[in-house]
Tab-separated table of C-alpha atoms in Angstrom:
chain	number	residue	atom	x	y	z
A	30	UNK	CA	-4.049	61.357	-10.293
A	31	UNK	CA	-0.680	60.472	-11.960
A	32	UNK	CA	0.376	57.222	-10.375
A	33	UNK	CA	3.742	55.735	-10.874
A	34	UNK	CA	4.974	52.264	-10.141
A	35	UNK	CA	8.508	50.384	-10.301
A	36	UNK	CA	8.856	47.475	-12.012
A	37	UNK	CA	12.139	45.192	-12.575
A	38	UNK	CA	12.395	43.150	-15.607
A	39	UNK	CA	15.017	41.192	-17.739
A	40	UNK	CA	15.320	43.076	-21.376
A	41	UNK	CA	17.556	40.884	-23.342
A	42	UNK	CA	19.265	39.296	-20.275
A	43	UNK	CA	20.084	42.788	-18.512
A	44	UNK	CA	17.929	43.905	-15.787
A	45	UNK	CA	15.968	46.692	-16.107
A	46	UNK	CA	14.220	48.916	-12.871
A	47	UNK	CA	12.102	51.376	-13.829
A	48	UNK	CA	9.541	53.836	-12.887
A	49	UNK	CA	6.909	54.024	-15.200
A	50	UNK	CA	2.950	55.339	-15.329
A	51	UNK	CA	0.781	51.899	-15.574
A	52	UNK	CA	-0.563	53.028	-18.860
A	53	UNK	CA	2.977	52.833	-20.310
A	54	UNK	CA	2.646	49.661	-22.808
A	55	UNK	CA	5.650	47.937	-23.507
A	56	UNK	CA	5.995	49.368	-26.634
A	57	UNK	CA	6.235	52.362	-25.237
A	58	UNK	CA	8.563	51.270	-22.278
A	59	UNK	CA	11.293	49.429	-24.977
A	60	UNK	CA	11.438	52.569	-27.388
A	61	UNK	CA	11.075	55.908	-25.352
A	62	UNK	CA	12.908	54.539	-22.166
A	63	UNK	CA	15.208	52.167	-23.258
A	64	UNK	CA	16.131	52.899	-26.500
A	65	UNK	CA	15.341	49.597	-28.260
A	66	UNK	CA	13.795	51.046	-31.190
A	67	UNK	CA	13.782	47.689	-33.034
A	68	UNK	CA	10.829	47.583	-32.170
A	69	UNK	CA	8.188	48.845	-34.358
A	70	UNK	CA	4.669	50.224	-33.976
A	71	UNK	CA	2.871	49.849	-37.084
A	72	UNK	CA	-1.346	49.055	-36.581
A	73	UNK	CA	-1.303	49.595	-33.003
A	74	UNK	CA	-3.973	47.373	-32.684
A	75	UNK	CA	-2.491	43.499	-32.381
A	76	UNK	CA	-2.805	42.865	-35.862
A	77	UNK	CA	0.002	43.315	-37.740
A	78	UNK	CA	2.737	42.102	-35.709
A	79	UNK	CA	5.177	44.436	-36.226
A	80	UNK	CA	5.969	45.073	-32.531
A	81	UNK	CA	5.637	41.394	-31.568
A	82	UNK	CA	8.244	40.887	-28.821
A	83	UNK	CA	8.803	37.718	-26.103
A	84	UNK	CA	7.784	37.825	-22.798
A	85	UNK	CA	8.882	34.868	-20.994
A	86	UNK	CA	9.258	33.152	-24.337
A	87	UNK	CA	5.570	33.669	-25.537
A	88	UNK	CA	4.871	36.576	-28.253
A	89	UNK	CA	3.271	39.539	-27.460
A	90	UNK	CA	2.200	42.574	-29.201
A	91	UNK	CA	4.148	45.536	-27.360
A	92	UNK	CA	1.797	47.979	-28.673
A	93	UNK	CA	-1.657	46.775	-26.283
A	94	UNK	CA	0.647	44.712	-23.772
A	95	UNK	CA	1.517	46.878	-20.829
A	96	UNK	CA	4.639	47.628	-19.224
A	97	UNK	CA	3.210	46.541	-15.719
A	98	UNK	CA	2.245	43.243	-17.233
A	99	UNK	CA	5.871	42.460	-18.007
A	100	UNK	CA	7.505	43.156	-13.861
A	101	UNK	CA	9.365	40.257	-12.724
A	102	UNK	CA	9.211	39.171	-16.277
A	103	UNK	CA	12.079	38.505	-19.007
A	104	UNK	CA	11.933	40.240	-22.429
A	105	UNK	CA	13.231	39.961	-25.557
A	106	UNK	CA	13.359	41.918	-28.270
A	107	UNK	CA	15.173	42.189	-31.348
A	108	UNK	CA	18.125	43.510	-30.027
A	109	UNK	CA	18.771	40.329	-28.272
A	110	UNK	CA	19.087	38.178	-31.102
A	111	UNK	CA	22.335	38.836	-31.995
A	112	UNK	CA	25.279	37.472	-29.637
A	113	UNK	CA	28.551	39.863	-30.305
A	114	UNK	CA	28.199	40.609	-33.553
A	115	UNK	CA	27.271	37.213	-34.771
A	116	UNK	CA	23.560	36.746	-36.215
A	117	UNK	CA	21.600	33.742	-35.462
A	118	UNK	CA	20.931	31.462	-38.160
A	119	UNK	CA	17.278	33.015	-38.448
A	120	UNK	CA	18.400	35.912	-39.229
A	121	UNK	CA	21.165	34.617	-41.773
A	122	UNK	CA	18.490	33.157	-43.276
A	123	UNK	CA	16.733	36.058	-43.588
A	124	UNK	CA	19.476	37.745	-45.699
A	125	UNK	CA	20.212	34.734	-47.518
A	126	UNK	CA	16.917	34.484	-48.621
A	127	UNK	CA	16.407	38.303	-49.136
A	128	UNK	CA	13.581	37.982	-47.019
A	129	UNK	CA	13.034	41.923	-46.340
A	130	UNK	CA	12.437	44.995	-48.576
A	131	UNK	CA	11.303	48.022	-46.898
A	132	UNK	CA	12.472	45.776	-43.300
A	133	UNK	CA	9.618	47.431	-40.795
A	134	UNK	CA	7.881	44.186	-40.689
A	135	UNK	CA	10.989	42.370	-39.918
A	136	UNK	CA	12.131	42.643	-36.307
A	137	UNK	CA	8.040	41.145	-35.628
A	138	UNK	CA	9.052	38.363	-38.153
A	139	UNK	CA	11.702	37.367	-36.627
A	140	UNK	CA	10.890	37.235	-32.822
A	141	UNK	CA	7.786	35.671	-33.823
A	142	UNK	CA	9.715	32.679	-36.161
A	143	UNK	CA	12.091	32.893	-33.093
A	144	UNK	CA	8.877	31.471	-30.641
A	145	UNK	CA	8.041	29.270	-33.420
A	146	UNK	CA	11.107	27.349	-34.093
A	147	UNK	CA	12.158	27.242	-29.953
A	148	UNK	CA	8.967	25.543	-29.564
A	149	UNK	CA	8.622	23.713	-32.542
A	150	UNK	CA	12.681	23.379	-34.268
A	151	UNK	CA	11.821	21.160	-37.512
A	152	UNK	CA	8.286	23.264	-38.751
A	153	UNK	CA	6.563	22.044	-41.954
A	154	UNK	CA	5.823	24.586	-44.372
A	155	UNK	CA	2.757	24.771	-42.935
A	156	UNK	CA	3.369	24.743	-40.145
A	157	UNK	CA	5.912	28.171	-40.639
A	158	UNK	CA	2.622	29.805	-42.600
A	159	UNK	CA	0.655	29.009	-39.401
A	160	UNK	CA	3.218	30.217	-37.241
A	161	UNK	CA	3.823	33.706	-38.866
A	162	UNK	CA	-0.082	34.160	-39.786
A	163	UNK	CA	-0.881	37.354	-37.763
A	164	UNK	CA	2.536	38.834	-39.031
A	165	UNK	CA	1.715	41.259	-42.098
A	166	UNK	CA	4.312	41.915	-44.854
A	167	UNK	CA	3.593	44.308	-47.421
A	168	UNK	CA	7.109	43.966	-49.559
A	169	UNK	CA	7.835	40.485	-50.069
A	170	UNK	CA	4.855	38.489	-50.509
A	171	UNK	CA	6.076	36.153	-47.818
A	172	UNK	CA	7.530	33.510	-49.838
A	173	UNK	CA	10.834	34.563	-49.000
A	174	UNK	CA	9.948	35.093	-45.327
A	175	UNK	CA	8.683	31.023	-45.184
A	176	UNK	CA	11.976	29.891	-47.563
A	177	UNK	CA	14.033	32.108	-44.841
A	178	UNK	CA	12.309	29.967	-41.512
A	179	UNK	CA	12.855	26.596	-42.858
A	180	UNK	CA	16.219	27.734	-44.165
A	181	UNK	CA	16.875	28.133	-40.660
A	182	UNK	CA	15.174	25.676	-39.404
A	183	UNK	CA	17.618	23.259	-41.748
A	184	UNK	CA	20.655	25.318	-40.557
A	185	UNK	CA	19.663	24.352	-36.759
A	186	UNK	CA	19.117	20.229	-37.332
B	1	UNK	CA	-1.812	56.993	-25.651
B	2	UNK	CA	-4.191	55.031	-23.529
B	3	UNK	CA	-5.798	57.814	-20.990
B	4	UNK	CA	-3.723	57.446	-17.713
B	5	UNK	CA	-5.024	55.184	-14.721
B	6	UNK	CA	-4.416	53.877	-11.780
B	7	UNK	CA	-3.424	49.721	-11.756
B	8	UNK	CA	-4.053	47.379	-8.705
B	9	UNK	CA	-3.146	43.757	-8.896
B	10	UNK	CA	-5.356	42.008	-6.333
B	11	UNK	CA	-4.211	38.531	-5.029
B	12	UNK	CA	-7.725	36.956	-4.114
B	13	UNK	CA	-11.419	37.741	-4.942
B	14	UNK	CA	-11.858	39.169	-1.716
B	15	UNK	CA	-9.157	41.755	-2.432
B	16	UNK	CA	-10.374	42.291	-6.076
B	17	UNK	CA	-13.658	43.353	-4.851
B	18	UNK	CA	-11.773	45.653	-2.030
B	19	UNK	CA	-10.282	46.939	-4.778
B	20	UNK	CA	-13.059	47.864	-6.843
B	21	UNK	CA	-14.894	49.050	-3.483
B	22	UNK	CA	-11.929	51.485	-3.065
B	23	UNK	CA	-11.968	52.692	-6.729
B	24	UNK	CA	-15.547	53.762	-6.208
B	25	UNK	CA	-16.797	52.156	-9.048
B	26	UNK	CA	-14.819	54.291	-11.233
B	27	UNK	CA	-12.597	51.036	-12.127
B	28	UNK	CA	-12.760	48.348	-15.035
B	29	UNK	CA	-11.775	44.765	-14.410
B	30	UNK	CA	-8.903	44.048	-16.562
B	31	UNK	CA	-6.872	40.285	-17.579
B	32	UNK	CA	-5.318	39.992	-21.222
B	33	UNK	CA	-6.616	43.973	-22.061
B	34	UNK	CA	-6.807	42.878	-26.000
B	35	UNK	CA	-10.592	44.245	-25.689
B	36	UNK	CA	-9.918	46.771	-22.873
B	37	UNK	CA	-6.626	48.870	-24.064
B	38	UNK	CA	-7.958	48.478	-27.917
B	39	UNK	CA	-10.728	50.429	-26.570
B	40	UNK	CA	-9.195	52.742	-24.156
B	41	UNK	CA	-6.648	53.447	-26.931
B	42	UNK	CA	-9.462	54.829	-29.371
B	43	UNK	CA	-10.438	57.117	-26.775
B	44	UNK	CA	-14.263	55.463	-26.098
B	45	UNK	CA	-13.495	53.986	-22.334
B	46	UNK	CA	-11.875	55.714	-19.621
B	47	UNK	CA	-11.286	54.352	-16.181
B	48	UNK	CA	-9.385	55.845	-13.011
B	49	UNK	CA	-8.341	52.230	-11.965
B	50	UNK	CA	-7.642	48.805	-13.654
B	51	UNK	CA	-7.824	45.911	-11.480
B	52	UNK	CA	-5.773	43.500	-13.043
B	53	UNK	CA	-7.198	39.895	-12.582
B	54	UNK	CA	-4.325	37.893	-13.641
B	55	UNK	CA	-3.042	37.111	-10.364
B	56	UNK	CA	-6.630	35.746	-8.479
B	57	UNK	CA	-6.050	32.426	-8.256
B	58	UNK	CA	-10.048	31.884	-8.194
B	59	UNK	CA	-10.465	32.793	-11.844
B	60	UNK	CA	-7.446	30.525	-13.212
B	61	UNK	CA	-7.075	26.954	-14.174
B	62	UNK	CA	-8.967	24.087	-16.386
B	63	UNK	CA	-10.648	20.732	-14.993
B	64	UNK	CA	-12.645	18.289	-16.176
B	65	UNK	CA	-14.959	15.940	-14.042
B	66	UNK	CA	-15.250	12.260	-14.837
B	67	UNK	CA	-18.136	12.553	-16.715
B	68	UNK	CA	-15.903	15.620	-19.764
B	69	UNK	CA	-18.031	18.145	-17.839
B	70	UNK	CA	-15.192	21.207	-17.747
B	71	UNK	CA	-14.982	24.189	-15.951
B	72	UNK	CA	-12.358	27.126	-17.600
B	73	UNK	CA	-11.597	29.550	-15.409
B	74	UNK	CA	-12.165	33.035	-16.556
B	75	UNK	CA	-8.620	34.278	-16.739
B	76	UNK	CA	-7.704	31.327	-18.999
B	77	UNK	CA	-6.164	32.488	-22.661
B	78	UNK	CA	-7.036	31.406	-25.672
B	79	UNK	CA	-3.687	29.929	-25.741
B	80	UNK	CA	-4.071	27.937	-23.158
B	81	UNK	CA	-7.439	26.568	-23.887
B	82	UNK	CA	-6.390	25.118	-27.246
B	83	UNK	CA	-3.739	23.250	-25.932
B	84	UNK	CA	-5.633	21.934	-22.720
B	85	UNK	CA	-5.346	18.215	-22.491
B	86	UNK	CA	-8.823	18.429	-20.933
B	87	UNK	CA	-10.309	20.411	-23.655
B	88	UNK	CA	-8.447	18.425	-26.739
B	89	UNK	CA	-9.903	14.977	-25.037
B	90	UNK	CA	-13.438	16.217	-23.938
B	91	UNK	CA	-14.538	19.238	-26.286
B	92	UNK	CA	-11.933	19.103	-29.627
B	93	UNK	CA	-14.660	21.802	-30.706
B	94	UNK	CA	-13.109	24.073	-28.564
B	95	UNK	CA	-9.584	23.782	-28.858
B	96	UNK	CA	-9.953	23.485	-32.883
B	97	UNK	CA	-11.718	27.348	-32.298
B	98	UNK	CA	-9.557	28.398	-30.017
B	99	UNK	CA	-6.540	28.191	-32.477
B	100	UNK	CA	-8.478	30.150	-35.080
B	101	UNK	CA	-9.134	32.774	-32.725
B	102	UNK	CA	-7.366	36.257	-34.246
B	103	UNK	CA	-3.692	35.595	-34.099
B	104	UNK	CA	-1.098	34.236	-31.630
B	105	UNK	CA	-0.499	37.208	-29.471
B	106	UNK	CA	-3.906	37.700	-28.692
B	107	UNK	CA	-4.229	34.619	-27.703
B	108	UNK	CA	-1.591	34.347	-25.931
B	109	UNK	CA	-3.151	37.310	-23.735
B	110	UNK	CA	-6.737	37.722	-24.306
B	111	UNK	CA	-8.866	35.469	-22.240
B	112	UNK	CA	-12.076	33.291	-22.328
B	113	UNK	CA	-13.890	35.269	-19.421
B	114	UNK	CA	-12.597	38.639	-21.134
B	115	UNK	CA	-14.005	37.408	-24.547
B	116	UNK	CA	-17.364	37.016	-22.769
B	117	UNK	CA	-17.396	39.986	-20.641
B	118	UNK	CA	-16.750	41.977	-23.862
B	119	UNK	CA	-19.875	40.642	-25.949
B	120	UNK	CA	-18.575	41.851	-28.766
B	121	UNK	CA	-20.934	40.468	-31.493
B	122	UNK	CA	-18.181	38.920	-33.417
B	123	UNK	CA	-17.000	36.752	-30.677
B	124	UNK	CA	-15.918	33.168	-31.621
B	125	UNK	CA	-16.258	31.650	-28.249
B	126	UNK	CA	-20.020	32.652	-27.205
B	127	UNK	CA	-21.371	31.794	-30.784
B	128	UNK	CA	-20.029	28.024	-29.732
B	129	UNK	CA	-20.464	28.354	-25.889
B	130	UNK	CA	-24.443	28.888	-26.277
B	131	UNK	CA	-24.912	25.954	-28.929
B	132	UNK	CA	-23.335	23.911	-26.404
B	133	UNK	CA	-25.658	25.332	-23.480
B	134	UNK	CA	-22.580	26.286	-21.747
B	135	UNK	CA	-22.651	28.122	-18.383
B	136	UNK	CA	-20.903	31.197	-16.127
B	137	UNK	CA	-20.042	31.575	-13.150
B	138	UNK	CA	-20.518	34.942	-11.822
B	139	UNK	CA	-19.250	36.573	-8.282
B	140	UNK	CA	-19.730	39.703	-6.809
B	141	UNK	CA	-19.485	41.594	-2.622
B	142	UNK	CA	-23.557	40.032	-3.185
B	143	UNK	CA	-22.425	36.501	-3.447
B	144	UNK	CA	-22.593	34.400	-6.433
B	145	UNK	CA	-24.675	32.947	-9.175
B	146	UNK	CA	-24.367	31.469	-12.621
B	147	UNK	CA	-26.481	31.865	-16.198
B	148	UNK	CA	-26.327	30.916	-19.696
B	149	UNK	CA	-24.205	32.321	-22.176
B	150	UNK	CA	-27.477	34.332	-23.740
B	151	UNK	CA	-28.739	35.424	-20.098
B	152	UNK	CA	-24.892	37.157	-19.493
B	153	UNK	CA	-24.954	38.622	-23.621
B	154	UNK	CA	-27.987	40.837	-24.101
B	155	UNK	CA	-26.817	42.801	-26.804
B	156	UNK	CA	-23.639	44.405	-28.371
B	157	UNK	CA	-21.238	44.856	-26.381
B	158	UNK	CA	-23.527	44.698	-23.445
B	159	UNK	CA	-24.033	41.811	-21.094
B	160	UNK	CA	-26.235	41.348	-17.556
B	161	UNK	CA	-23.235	41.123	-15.046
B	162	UNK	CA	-23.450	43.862	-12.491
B	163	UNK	CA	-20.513	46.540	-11.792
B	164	UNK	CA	-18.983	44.682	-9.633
B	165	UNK	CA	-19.623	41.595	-10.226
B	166	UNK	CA	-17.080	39.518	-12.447
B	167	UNK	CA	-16.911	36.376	-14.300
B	168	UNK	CA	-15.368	33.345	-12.241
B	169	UNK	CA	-15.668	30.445	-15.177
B	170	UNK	CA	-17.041	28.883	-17.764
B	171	UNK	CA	-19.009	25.616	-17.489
B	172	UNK	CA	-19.333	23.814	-20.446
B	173	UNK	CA	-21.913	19.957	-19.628
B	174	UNK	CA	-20.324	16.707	-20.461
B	175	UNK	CA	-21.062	15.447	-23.742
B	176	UNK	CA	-24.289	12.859	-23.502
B	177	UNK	CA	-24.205	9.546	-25.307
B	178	UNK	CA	-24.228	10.073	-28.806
B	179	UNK	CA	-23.508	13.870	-28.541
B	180	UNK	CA	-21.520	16.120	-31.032
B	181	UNK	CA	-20.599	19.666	-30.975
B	182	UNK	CA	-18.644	21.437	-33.812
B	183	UNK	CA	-17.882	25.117	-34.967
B	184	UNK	CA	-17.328	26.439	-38.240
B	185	UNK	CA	-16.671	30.093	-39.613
B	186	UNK	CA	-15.240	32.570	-41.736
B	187	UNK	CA	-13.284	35.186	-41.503
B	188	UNK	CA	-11.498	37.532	-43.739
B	189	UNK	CA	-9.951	39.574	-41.132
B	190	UNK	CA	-9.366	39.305	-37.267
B	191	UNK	CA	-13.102	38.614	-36.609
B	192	UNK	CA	-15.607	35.845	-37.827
B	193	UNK	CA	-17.870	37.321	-41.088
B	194	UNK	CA	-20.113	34.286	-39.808
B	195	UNK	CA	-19.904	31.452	-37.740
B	196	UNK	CA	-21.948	28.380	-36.460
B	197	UNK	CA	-22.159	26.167	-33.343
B	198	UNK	CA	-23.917	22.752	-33.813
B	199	UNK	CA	-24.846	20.510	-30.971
B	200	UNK	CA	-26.265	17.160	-32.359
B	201	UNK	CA	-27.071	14.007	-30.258
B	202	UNK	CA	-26.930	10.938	-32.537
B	203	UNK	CA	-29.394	7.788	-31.728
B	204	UNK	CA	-30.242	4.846	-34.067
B	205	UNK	CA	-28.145	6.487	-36.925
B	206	UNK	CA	-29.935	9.739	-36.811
B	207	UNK	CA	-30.109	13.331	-35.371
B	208	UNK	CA	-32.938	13.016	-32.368
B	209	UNK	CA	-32.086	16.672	-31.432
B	210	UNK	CA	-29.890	19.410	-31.961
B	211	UNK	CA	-29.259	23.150	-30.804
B	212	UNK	CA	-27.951	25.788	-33.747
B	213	UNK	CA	-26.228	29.122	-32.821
B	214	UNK	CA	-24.871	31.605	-35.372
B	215	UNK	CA	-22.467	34.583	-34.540
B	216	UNK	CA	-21.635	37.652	-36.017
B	217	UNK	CA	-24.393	37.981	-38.349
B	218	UNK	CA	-26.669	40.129	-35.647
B	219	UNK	CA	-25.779	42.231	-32.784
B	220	UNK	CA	-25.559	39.288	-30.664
B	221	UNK	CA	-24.909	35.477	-30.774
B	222	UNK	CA	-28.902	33.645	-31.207
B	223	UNK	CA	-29.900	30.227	-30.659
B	224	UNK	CA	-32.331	29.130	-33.518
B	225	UNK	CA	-34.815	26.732	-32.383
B	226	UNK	CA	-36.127	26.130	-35.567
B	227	UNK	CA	-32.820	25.028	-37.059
B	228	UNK	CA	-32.205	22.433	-34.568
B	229	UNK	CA	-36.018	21.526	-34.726
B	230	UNK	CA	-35.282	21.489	-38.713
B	231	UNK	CA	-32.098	18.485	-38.216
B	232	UNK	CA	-33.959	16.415	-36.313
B	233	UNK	CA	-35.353	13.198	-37.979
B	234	UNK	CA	-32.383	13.689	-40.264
B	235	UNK	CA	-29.787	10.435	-40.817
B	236	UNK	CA	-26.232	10.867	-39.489
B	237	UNK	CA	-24.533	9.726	-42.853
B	238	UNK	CA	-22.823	13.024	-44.667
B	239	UNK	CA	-24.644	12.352	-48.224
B	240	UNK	CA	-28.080	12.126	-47.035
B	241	UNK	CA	-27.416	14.896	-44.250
B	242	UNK	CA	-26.458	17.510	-46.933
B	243	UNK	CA	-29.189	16.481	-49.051
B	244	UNK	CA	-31.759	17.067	-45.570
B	245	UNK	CA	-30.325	19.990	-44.875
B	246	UNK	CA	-32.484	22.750	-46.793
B	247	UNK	CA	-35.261	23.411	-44.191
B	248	UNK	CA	-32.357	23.823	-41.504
B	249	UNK	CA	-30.932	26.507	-43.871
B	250	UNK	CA	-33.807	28.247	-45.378
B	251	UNK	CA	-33.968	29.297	-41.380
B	252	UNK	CA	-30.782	30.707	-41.117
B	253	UNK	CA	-32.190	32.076	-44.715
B	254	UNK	CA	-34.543	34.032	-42.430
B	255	UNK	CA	-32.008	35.669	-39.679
B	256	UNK	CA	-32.503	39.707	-40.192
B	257	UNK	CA	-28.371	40.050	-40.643
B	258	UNK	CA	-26.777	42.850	-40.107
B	259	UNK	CA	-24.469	44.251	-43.536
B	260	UNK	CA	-20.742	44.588	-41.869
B	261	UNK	CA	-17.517	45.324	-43.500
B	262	UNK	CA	-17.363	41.440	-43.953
B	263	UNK	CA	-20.539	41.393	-46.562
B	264	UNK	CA	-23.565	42.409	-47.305
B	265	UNK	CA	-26.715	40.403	-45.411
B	266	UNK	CA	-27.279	38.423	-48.020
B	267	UNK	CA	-24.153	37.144	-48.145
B	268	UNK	CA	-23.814	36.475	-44.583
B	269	UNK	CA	-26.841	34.896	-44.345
B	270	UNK	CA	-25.428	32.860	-47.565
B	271	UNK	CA	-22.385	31.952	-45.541
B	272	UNK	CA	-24.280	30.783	-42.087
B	273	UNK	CA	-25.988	28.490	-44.465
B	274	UNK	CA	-22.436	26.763	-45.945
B	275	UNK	CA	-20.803	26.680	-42.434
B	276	UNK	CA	-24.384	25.203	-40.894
B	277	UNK	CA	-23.752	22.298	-43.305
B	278	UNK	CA	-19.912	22.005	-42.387
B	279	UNK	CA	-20.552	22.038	-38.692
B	280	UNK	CA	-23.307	19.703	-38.524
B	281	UNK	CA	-21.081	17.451	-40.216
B	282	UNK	CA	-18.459	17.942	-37.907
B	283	UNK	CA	-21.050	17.449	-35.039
B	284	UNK	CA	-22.435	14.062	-36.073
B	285	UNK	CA	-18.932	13.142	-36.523
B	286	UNK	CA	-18.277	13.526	-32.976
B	287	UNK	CA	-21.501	12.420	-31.882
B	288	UNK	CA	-20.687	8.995	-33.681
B	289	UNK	CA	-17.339	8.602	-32.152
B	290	UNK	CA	-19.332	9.268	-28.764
B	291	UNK	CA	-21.812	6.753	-29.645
């Protein structure tokens, strides 16, 4: 049996209704339906972190999180850091600090430093390591990525 | 792709077990899916309907009674245990584990009753839930009942709740006077290579009894009575309790591990013995705050 349901969501402030098949993660939902293809799949099995997205401000892994599990909820992605153009200072930082190479690993990075530094604005060091553990780089060695986190964590006091 | 179901979202207990009544059986019980989906996606479970728990109000929330007895409802995340005001004050154990527990989006998701109802051998929680001779609460069309942690896990992957039965909470007992529970592991990758739970009560400055679990170095979390037999007698000051400690480790020594991408069994049984020693330290640390 091939059951569809609706569900309506907020995806970077704009609602969404869609009908979808329940086993439709939100991975799936973001890339193939919406086009958001900031996104990334990488493990596809909540370990790496490159598809970590926010729903209703906590991080997720879009690969094993389904679409279902997100109606009535609001979304963000990487698409919805940027305001018109202008970066946020995370992801400044990010450049500033050079704090991508190949860049799949980076959309996860940021939404997850984004959760981290909304909860928690003024991290330690350790507390940025912490934050991001669960959030595999294979480029930079992360030193950059941490530098990049406080960096923005400065730029926001 | 995860093999195509059907997805219900019951609003009660009542309608959950309508729901799984109406499936036919051919249904899995579903909250944070970090277990489920992983294994649906790999292609070794199949289901025609998920019933999504996440919205029975039976299986949510976190209280503690005046004594620090707590009750966790099964649909409670990781996430939410470790920060818990109730679990910080009356089992710190707990909430310390619960923020080592794989990464931040799982535990965001993935919850305590899931963890349990997976019984994957690995598991953080039931390695520390059994040392502390924690409880569940079990409900089903039948009625309802409750076990230990190693009466519900019986072997890999495999536990003793029926069909259609599912887990309601978790009781964990107030703390007696001069009681201390701790948890230590380690892990290389998302999953323990070994872990201990330590339960110690403290009296006249020394361990009068105390329960030892280890996780993930056999198919199942064990309680080993002669460990805890083995730290009895011993005195709750860290330099003499490491020096006492051999006969509580030479039965760990014994455990008939199970080689793992983690190690071979000599080296986990190596490991159980190190993290033994760091959570019985823990534990009469507790236990002498609780004094």
């Amino acid at each position: 049996m091939r059951e569809t349901v609706e569900i309506s969501l907020q995806v970077n402030e704009r609602a969404q209704s869609l009908r979808i098949e329940p086993r439709e993660t939100l991975a799936d939902v973001l890339r193939d339906r919406l086009g958001l293809t900031g996104t990334k799949v990488s493990c596809d099995a909540q370990v790496c972190g490159a598809c970590t997205v926010l729903v209703d401000g906590r991080t997720v892994s879009a690969c094993t999180f389904l679409a279902v599990d997100a109606d009535g909820g609001a979304v963000r992605t990487v698409e919805g850091l940027a305001r018109d153009g202008v970066l946020t200072p995370l992801q400044q930082a990010f450049i500033d600090e050079a704090a991508f190479q190949c860049g799949f690993c980076t959309p996860g990075m940021l939404m997850a430093a984004t959760a981290l530094l909304e909860e928690n604005p003024h991290p330690t060091e350790d507390e940025v390591k912490e934050g991001l553990d669960g959030n595999l780089c294979r480029c930079t060695g992360y030193a950059p990525i941490v530098a990049a986190v406080l960096r923005a964590a400065e730029a926001g006091r | 792709m995860i093999p195509r179901f059907a997805h219900r979202r019951p609003r009660s207990l009542a309608d959950a077990f309508a729901a799984f009544d109406a499936a036919g059986g051919d249904c899995a019980w579903y909250a944070g899916g970090t277990e489920l989906l992983a294994v649906m996606k790999m292609g070794f479970a199949q289901f025609g309907t998920l019933i999504d728990l996440k919205s029975v109000p039976e299986l949510g929330g976190i209280s503690a009674d005046a004594d620090g007895a707590l009750r966790i409802g099964a649909t409670v995340t990781h996430r939410e245990i470790e920060r818990s005001p109730h679990v910080l004050r009356h089992l710190p154990g707990l909430a310390a584990l619960e923020r080592e527990v794989a990464n931040i989006r799982v535990r965001n998701t993935g919850t305590l009753g899931g963890n349990l109802a997976f019984a994957e051998p690995h598991s953080d929680p039931a390695t520390f839930l059994l040392a502390c001779d924690a409880r569940v609460e079990l409900a089903g069309p039948a009625g309802a009942r409750e076990m230990a942690i190693d009466e519900l896990i019986v072997g890999p992957l495999t536990t003793s709740r029926e069909a259609d039965e599912l887990l309601v909470a978790i009781r964990v007992p107030a703390p007696a006077a001069g009681e201390g529970r701790a948890y230590a592991k380690l892990a290389f990758f998302e999953r323990p290579a070994a872990s201990v739970g330590v339960r110690v009560r403290v009296v006249d400055g020394a361990i009068a009894d105390a329960t030892v679990a280890v996780g993930s170095l056999t198919d199942l979390p064990i309680v080993l009575p002669a460990a805890g037999a083995a730290l009895a007698g011993l005195p709750a000051e860290p330099a003499a309790l490491d020096a006492g400690l051999g006969a509580a480790i030479a039965v760990l020594g014994e455990i008939d591990a199970i080689p793992d991408h983690n190690g071979s069994a000599d080296y986990k049984r190596h490991l159980a013995g190190i993290l033994l020693g760091r959570a019985v330290t823990q534990a009469v640390e507790e236990a002498r705050a609780h004094a």
